[in-house]
CSV table of C-alpha atoms and ligand atoms in Angstrom, one decimal:
chain,number,residue,atom,x,y,z
A,1,ALA,CA,27.0,3.9,-18.1
A,2,LYS,CA,27.2,7.3,-18.3
A,3,GLN,CA,29.9,8.8,-15.6
A,4,ARG,CA,27.9,11.2,-13.5
A,5,GLY,CA,29.8,13.2,-10.5
A,6,LYS,CA,28.2,14.0,-7.1
A,7,ALA,CA,27.8,17.8,-8.2
A,8,ASN,CA,25.3,16.6,-11.0
A,9,TRP,CA,22.8,15.1,-8.5
A,10,VAL,CA,19.6,16.3,-8.5
A,11,ARG,CA,17.8,15.6,-4.7
A,12,PHE,CA,14.5,14.6,-5.6
A,13,THR,CA,12.1,16.3,-3.7
A,14,PRO,CA,8.4,17.7,-4.3
A,15,GLU,CA,9.8,21.3,-3.0
A,16,MET,CA,11.9,21.0,-6.1
A,17,GLU,CA,11.9,24.6,-8.0
A,18,ARG,CA,11.9,23.2,-11.4
A,19,PRO,CA,9.7,20.2,-11.5
A,20,VAL,CA,9.6,19.7,-15.2
A,21,VAL,CA,14.1,19.8,-15.2
A,22,ALA,CA,14.0,17.6,-12.3
A,23,ASP,CA,11.3,15.0,-13.7
A,24,ALA,CA,13.4,14.5,-17.1
A,25,GLN,CA,16.6,13.7,-14.6
A,26,LEU,CA,14.8,11.7,-12.1
A,27,GLY,CA,12.6,10.0,-15.0
A,28,ALA,CA,16.2,9.0,-16.6
A,29,GLU,CA,17.3,7.5,-13.4
A,30,LEU,CA,14.1,5.6,-12.9
A,31,ARG,CA,14.2,4.3,-15.9
A,32,ARG,CA,18.1,2.9,-15.9
A,33,GLY,CA,17.2,1.6,-12.3
A,34,LEU,CA,14.3,-0.2,-14.0
A,35,GLU,CA,16.3,-2.1,-16.7
A,36,ASN,CA,18.9,-2.7,-14.3
A,37,GLY,CA,17.1,-4.4,-11.5
A,38,GLU,CA,17.3,-1.9,-8.6
A,39,PHE,CA,14.1,-2.1,-7.4
A,40,HIS,CA,12.6,-4.9,-4.8
A,41,VAL,CA,9.4,-5.0,-3.1
A,42,VAL,CA,9.4,-5.4,1.0
A,43,TYR,CA,6.4,-6.7,2.6
A,44,GLN,CA,4.4,-5.3,5.6
A,45,PRO,CA,2.5,-7.5,7.9
A,46,LEU,CA,-1.3,-7.1,8.2
A,47,VAL,CA,-2.0,-8.8,12.0
A,48,ASP,CA,-5.1,-10.0,13.5
A,49,LEU,CA,-5.3,-7.4,16.3
A,50,HIS,CA,-7.1,-10.3,18.8
A,51,LEU,CA,-5.3,-13.4,17.3
A,52,ASN,CA,-1.8,-11.3,17.4
A,53,ARG,CA,-1.1,-13.5,14.1
A,54,VAL,CA,0.2,-12.4,10.5
A,55,ILE,CA,-3.1,-13.0,7.8
A,56,GLY,CA,-1.4,-11.1,5.1
A,57,VAL,CA,0.7,-8.7,3.6
A,58,GLU,CA,1.2,-4.8,1.9
A,59,ALA,CA,3.5,-5.0,-0.9
A,60,LEU,CA,6.0,-1.6,-0.8
A,61,VAL,CA,8.5,-0.8,-3.5
A,62,ARG,CA,12.1,0.2,-2.1
A,63,TRP,CA,14.7,1.1,-5.0
A,64,GLN,CA,18.7,0.8,-3.9
A,65,HIS,CA,20.2,3.4,-6.2
A,66,PRO,CA,24.0,2.1,-7.2
A,67,THR,CA,25.1,5.6,-5.4
A,68,ARG,CA,22.6,6.9,-3.0
A,69,GLY,CA,21.5,3.5,-0.9
A,70,VAL,CA,18.2,2.6,-0.7
A,71,ILE,CA,15.4,5.6,-1.7
A,72,SER,CA,12.0,5.7,-0.2
A,73,PRO,CA,8.9,5.7,-2.2
A,74,ILE,CA,7.9,9.0,-1.3
A,75,GLU,CA,10.8,10.4,-3.1
A,76,PHE,CA,10.3,9.1,-6.2
A,77,ILE,CA,6.5,7.5,-6.8
A,78,PRO,CA,5.4,11.2,-7.8
A,79,ALA,CA,7.7,11.6,-10.3
A,80,ALA,CA,7.2,7.9,-11.5
A,81,GLU,CA,3.5,9.1,-11.7
A,82,ARG,CA,4.3,12.2,-13.9
A,83,THR,CA,6.7,10.9,-16.2
A,84,GLY,CA,4.4,7.6,-16.3
A,85,LEU,CA,7.0,4.9,-15.3
A,86,ILE,CA,5.0,4.2,-12.8
A,87,VAL,CA,3.0,2.0,-15.4
A,88,PRO,CA,6.1,-0.5,-16.2
A,89,LEU,CA,7.4,0.0,-12.0
A,90,GLY,CA,3.8,-1.2,-11.4
A,91,ARG,CA,3.8,-3.5,-13.6
A,92,PHE,CA,7.1,-5.0,-11.7
A,93,VAL,CA,5.6,-4.4,-7.9
A,94,LEU,CA,2.5,-6.7,-8.9
A,95,ARG,CA,3.7,-9.2,-11.1
A,96,GLU,CA,6.7,-9.7,-8.0
A,97,THR,CA,4.0,-9.8,-5.4
A,98,CYS,CA,1.7,-12.3,-7.2
A,99,MET,CA,5.0,-14.6,-7.7
A,100,GLN,CA,6.2,-14.4,-3.8
A,101,ALA,CA,2.7,-14.6,-2.4
A,102,ALA,CA,1.9,-17.6,-4.5
A,103,ALA,CA,5.0,-19.0,-3.0
A,104,TRP,CA,3.7,-18.4,0.5
A,105,LEU,CA,0.4,-19.7,-0.6
A,106,ALA,CA,1.8,-23.0,-1.8
A,107,GLU,CA,4.4,-23.1,1.4
A,108,PHE,CA,1.9,-22.0,4.2
A,109,GLY,CA,-1.5,-22.5,3.0
A,110,PRO,CA,-4.5,-20.1,2.8
A,111,GLU,CA,-5.3,-20.4,6.6
A,112,VAL,CA,-2.1,-18.5,6.9
A,113,LEU,CA,-1.6,-15.7,4.2
A,114,GLN,CA,-5.3,-14.3,3.2
A,115,LYS,CA,-4.2,-11.3,1.4
A,116,ALA,CA,-1.6,-9.9,-0.3
A,117,GLY,CA,-1.2,-6.9,-2.1
A,118,PRO,CA,0.7,-4.0,-3.9
A,119,ASN,CA,-0.6,-0.2,-3.9
A,120,VAL,CA,-1.6,1.3,-7.3
A,121,SER,CA,-1.5,4.6,-9.0
A,122,VAL,CA,-4.4,6.3,-10.6
A,123,ARG,CA,-2.0,6.1,-13.0
A,124,GLN,CA,-2.1,2.4,-14.1
A,125,LEU,CA,-5.9,2.0,-13.9
A,126,HIS,CA,-6.1,4.7,-16.8
A,127,ASP,CA,-3.9,2.8,-18.2
A,128,PRO,CA,-6.0,0.2,-21.2
A,129,ASP,CA,-3.8,-2.9,-20.3
A,130,PHE,CA,-3.9,-2.8,-16.6
A,131,VAL,CA,-7.0,-5.3,-16.0
A,132,ASN,CA,-4.9,-7.8,-18.4
A,133,ASP,CA,-1.7,-7.1,-16.8
A,134,VAL,CA,-3.1,-8.1,-13.6
A,135,ARG,CA,-5.0,-11.2,-14.8
A,136,ALA,CA,-1.3,-12.3,-16.6
A,137,ALA,CA,0.0,-11.5,-13.4
A,138,LEU,CA,-2.9,-13.9,-11.5
A,139,ALA,CA,-2.2,-16.7,-14.2
A,140,ASP,CA,1.5,-16.9,-14.4
A,141,SER,CA,1.9,-17.0,-10.7
A,142,GLY,CA,-0.9,-19.0,-10.3
A,143,LEU,CA,-2.3,-17.1,-6.9
A,144,PRO,CA,-6.1,-17.2,-6.8
A,145,GLY,CA,-7.8,-13.8,-7.7
A,146,GLU,CA,-9.1,-13.4,-4.1
A,147,LEU,CA,-6.0,-13.2,-2.7
A,148,LEU,CA,-4.5,-10.4,-4.3
A,149,VAL,CA,-6.1,-7.3,-2.6
A,150,LEU,CA,-4.7,-3.9,-4.7
A,151,GLU,CA,-4.7,-0.8,-2.4
A,152,LEU,CA,-6.1,2.6,-4.0
A,153,THR,CA,-6.6,5.6,-2.9
A,154,GLU,CA,-10.1,7.9,-3.0
A,155,SER,CA,-8.5,10.3,-5.3
A,156,ALA,CA,-7.8,7.3,-7.7
A,157,VAL,CA,-10.9,5.8,-7.6
A,158,LEU,CA,-13.2,9.2,-7.7
A,159,ARG,CA,-11.6,9.3,-11.6
A,160,GLY,CA,-13.9,9.0,-13.8
A,161,HIS,CA,-15.8,6.3,-16.1
A,162,GLN,CA,-12.8,4.1,-17.4
A,163,VAL,CA,-11.5,3.9,-14.0
A,164,SER,CA,-15.0,2.5,-12.9
A,165,ARG,CA,-15.2,0.1,-15.6
A,166,ALA,CA,-11.2,-1.5,-14.9
A,167,LEU,CA,-12.6,-1.6,-11.0
A,168,HIS,CA,-15.5,-3.4,-11.7
A,169,GLU,CA,-14.0,-6.0,-14.3
A,170,LEU,CA,-11.5,-6.6,-11.0
A,171,HIS,CA,-14.1,-7.2,-8.9
A,172,ASP,CA,-15.4,-9.3,-11.0
A,173,MET,CA,-12.1,-11.5,-11.4
A,174,GLY,CA,-12.7,-12.2,-8.0
A,175,VAL,CA,-9.3,-9.4,-6.7
A,176,ARG,CA,-10.1,-7.4,-4.0
A,177,LEU,CA,-9.7,-3.7,-3.5
A,178,ALA,CA,-9.1,-1.9,-0.7
A,179,LEU,CA,-9.5,1.9,0.2
A,180,ASP,CA,-6.0,3.1,1.3
A,181,ASP,CA,-5.8,6.3,3.5
A,182,PHE,CA,-9.5,6.1,3.9
A,183,GLY,CA,-11.1,9.4,5.5
A,184,THR,CA,-8.3,11.8,4.2
A,185,GLY,CA,-9.9,12.2,1.0
A,186,GLU,CA,-13.3,13.9,-0.5
A,187,SER,CA,-16.8,11.9,-0.4
A,188,SER,CA,-15.6,8.9,1.2
A,189,LEU,CA,-18.7,7.8,2.2
A,190,SER,CA,-20.8,8.5,-1.1
A,191,LEU,CA,-17.7,7.0,-3.3
A,192,LEU,CA,-18.5,3.2,-1.3
A,193,ARG,CA,-21.9,3.3,-3.0
A,194,ALA,CA,-19.9,2.9,-6.2
A,195,PHE,CA,-16.8,1.8,-5.6
A,196,PRO,CA,-16.8,-2.1,-5.3
A,197,ALA,CA,-14.3,-2.0,-2.5
A,198,SER,CA,-14.2,-5.0,0.2
A,199,ILE,CA,-11.6,-3.4,2.4
A,200,VAL,CA,-11.2,0.2,3.8
A,201,LYS,CA,-7.7,0.9,5.7
A,202,LEU,CA,-7.9,3.8,8.5
A,203,ASP,CA,-5.4,6.7,7.7
A,204,LYS,CA,-2.4,6.7,10.1
A,205,SER,CA,-3.5,10.5,10.7
A,206,PHE,CA,-6.7,8.9,12.6
A,207,VAL,CA,-4.5,6.6,14.9
A,208,ASP,CA,-1.8,8.8,15.7
A,209,GLY,CA,-2.7,9.9,19.1
A,210,ILE,CA,-6.0,7.7,19.9
A,211,GLU,CA,-4.7,6.6,23.0
A,212,PHE,CA,-5.2,10.0,24.3
A,213,ASP,CA,-8.7,10.3,23.8
A,214,GLU,CA,-9.3,10.5,27.4
A,215,ASP,CA,-8.4,14.2,27.5
A,216,GLY,CA,-11.4,15.0,25.7
A,217,THR,CA,-9.6,17.4,23.2
A,218,PRO,CA,-11.7,18.5,20.1
A,219,GLU,CA,-9.1,16.9,18.0
A,220,ALA,CA,-8.9,13.5,19.9
A,221,ASN,CA,-12.8,13.5,19.7
A,222,ALA,CA,-12.5,14.2,16.4
A,223,ARG,CA,-10.1,11.1,15.6
A,224,GLN,CA,-12.2,8.8,17.5
A,225,ALA,CA,-15.2,9.6,16.3
A,226,VAL,CA,-13.9,8.7,12.8
A,227,ALA,CA,-12.3,5.6,13.8
A,228,ARG,CA,-15.8,4.8,15.3
A,229,ALA,CA,-17.8,6.1,12.4
A,230,VAL,CA,-15.6,3.9,9.7
A,231,ILE,CA,-16.3,0.9,12.2
A,232,GLN,CA,-19.9,1.5,11.9
A,233,MET,CA,-19.9,2.3,8.4
A,234,ALA,CA,-17.6,-0.2,7.2
A,235,GLY,CA,-20.3,-3.0,9.4
A,236,ALA,CA,-23.1,-1.9,7.8
A,237,LEU,CA,-21.5,-2.4,4.4
A,238,ASP,CA,-20.1,-5.8,5.0
A,239,LEU,CA,-16.3,-4.0,4.9
A,240,ASP,CA,-13.2,-5.2,6.3
A,241,THR,CA,-11.0,-2.6,8.0
A,242,VAL,CA,-7.4,-2.0,8.6
A,243,ALA,CA,-6.2,0.2,10.8
A,244,GLU,CA,-2.8,1.9,9.8
A,245,GLY,CA,0.7,3.2,11.6
A,246,ILE,CA,0.1,1.6,14.6
A,247,GLU,CA,2.8,2.3,16.8
A,248,ASN,CA,2.6,1.6,20.4
A,249,GLU,CA,-0.1,-1.1,22.1
A,250,GLU,CA,-2.0,1.7,23.6
A,251,GLN,CA,-3.6,2.2,20.4
A,252,ALA,CA,-3.6,-1.0,19.4
A,253,GLU,CA,-5.9,-1.4,22.8
A,254,ARG,CA,-8.1,1.5,21.6
A,255,LEU,CA,-8.5,0.3,18.2
A,256,ARG,CA,-9.9,-3.2,19.4
A,257,ARG,CA,-12.1,-1.4,21.9
A,258,LEU,CA,-13.4,0.4,19.3
A,259,GLY,CA,-13.7,-2.9,16.7
A,260,TYR,CA,-10.8,-3.0,14.8
A,261,SER,CA,-9.7,-6.4,14.5
A,262,LEU,CA,-7.2,-6.1,11.9
A,263,GLY,CA,-4.1,-3.5,12.1
A,264,GLN,CA,-0.7,-2.4,10.3
A,265,GLY,CA,2.4,-0.4,12.2
A,266,PHE,CA,5.6,-0.6,13.2
A,267,HIS,CA,4.8,-1.3,16.8
A,268,LEU,CA,3.3,-4.7,15.1
A,269,ALA,CA,6.3,-5.6,12.3
A,270,GLU,CA,8.0,-3.4,10.0
A,271,PRO,CA,8.2,-3.8,6.5
A,272,MET,CA,10.5,-6.8,5.8
A,273,SER,CA,12.6,-9.2,3.3
A,274,PRO,CA,10.2,-11.9,1.8
A,275,ALA,CA,12.9,-14.5,3.8
A,276,GLN,CA,11.7,-12.4,7.1
A,277,VAL,CA,7.8,-12.7,5.8
A,278,ALA,CA,8.6,-16.4,5.6
A,279,ALA,CA,10.5,-17.2,9.0
A,280,MET,CA,7.3,-15.5,11.0
A,281,LEU,CA,4.4,-17.7,8.7
A,282,ALA,CA,6.8,-20.3,9.9
A,283,ASP,CA,6.7,-20.0,13.2
A,284,GLN,CA,3.2,-19.4,13.1
A,285,ARG,CA,2.4,-22.4,11.9
A,286,ALA,CA,4.5,-24.1,14.5
A,287,ILE,CA,1.9,-22.8,17.1
B,301,LIG,P1,0.9,3.8,2.2
B,301,LIG,O1,0.5,3.0,0.9
B,301,LIG,O2,-0.4,4.0,3.2
B,301,LIG,O3,2.1,2.9,3.2
B,301,LIG,C1,2.3,2.7,4.4
B,301,LIG,C2,3.5,3.4,4.6
B,301,LIG,O4,3.1,3.7,6.4
B,301,LIG,C3,4.8,2.7,4.1
B,301,LIG,O5,5.9,3.6,3.8
B,301,LIG,C4,4.9,1.9,5.9
B,301,LIG,O6,6.3,1.8,5.5
B,301,LIG,C5,4.8,3.3,6.0
B,301,LIG,N1,4.2,2.3,7.6
B,301,LIG,C6,3.8,1.8,8.0
B,301,LIG,N2,3.6,1.6,9.7
B,301,LIG,C7,3.8,2.8,10.1
B,301,LIG,C8,3.6,3.2,11.2
B,301,LIG,O7,3.4,2.4,12.4
B,301,LIG,N3,4.5,4.6,11.2
B,301,LIG,C9,4.9,5.1,10.7
B,301,LIG,N4,5.4,6.4,10.8
B,301,LIG,N5,5.2,4.7,9.1
B,301,LIG,C10,4.6,3.6,9.0
B,301,LIG,P2,6.6,3.4,2.6
B,301,LIG,O8,7.2,1.8,2.0
B,301,LIG,O9,7.4,4.5,2.8
B,301,LIG,O10,5.7,3.8,1.7
B,301,LIG,C11,4.6,5.3,1.2
B,301,LIG,C12,3.6,5.4,0.5
B,301,LIG,O11,4.7,5.0,-1.1
B,301,LIG,C13,3.0,4.4,0.2
B,301,LIG,O12,1.9,4.8,1.2
B,301,LIG,C14,2.4,4.4,-0.9
B,301,LIG,O13,1.0,5.5,-0.8
B,301,LIG,C15,3.7,4.5,-1.6
B,301,LIG,N6,3.9,3.6,-2.5
B,301,LIG,C16,4.9,2.2,-1.7
B,301,LIG,N7,5.0,1.8,-2.8
B,301,LIG,C17,4.5,1.7,-3.5
B,301,LIG,C18,4.1,1.3,-5.0
B,301,LIG,O14,4.6,-0.1,-5.6
B,301,LIG,N8,3.1,1.6,-6.4
B,301,LIG,C19,2.3,2.6,-5.5
B,301,LIG,N9,1.6,3.3,-6.9
B,301,LIG,N10,2.8,3.8,-4.5
B,301,LIG,C20,3.5,2.8,-3.6
B,302,LIG,CA1,-1.0,1.4,1.0
B,303,LIG,CA1,-2.0,4.0,4.3
B,304,LIG,CA1,-0.5,6.8,1.9
């Protein structure tokens, strides 16, 4: 392996002045990391807010860098997208998630594990092999398509005909699609008519501070209005809803009263290792 001194290290931030140079270096690092098995997946439980039970997981990638420690996806996903390395990286996360979810399903059964899925970048949707990769990951793992939830952002879904065809093919395979960060993009409502989603995830920015709505500030009113509108729309369109980024019990309680039945957030459970997920699922089975 090539020796590199500390002084050569480039900090991977979006503010970098020369993204082309930075991307080339980070791209090489990412490629090396993929080859060396430096990436792994952690899982954040999806929790039933009424029963207080885990019903699924979101898969989140982590980079265990040999000298820098664990690097957050916020630092490397954008460059992985720009360099195209998100395609092999995303394929790794997809396969890993399907294998892991199939193992949990075999151990705990379909009442305990109902949904599992990775985030998918627009660049992956443009890859002509993507639908086949998903089909192969399901076949090789034995995971039923109905359990797989692919999390997409609105901007990804808005990208034209080829993406739309891929999404409909996935839908026809029984795979479920979730609209991530819902409420932050453009034209959320009209999008849902064209997009075969079965889940919408209310973005954390609408959950932050939602417990203070009695104050009646314009911001608080707007947050609550969006949270309410998303629930009403989801009900009308027969979509499941997940509230993201719940950090305290007051937020969970407010969201329950607004009609949310599923949530994610550090208050409920942080992203964790497969062994930790299995321990939570085993605990639940014991009750
Ligand atoms: P996201 O899809 O919106 O995922 C939720 C992020 O919020 C995760 O950060 C999660 O750890 C964090 N989170 C969960 N609950 C809370 C909470 O209560 N408070 C706060 N402050 N944060 C919370 P993470 O794992 O750092 O991922 C960041 C983003 O990176 C993700 O946002 C997603 O857009 C992207 N990402 C992560 N893994 C992958 C991947 O495998 N592929 C792709 N394409 N993107 C990924
Ligand atoms: Ca997500
Ligand atoms: Ca999200
Ligand atoms: Ca996000």
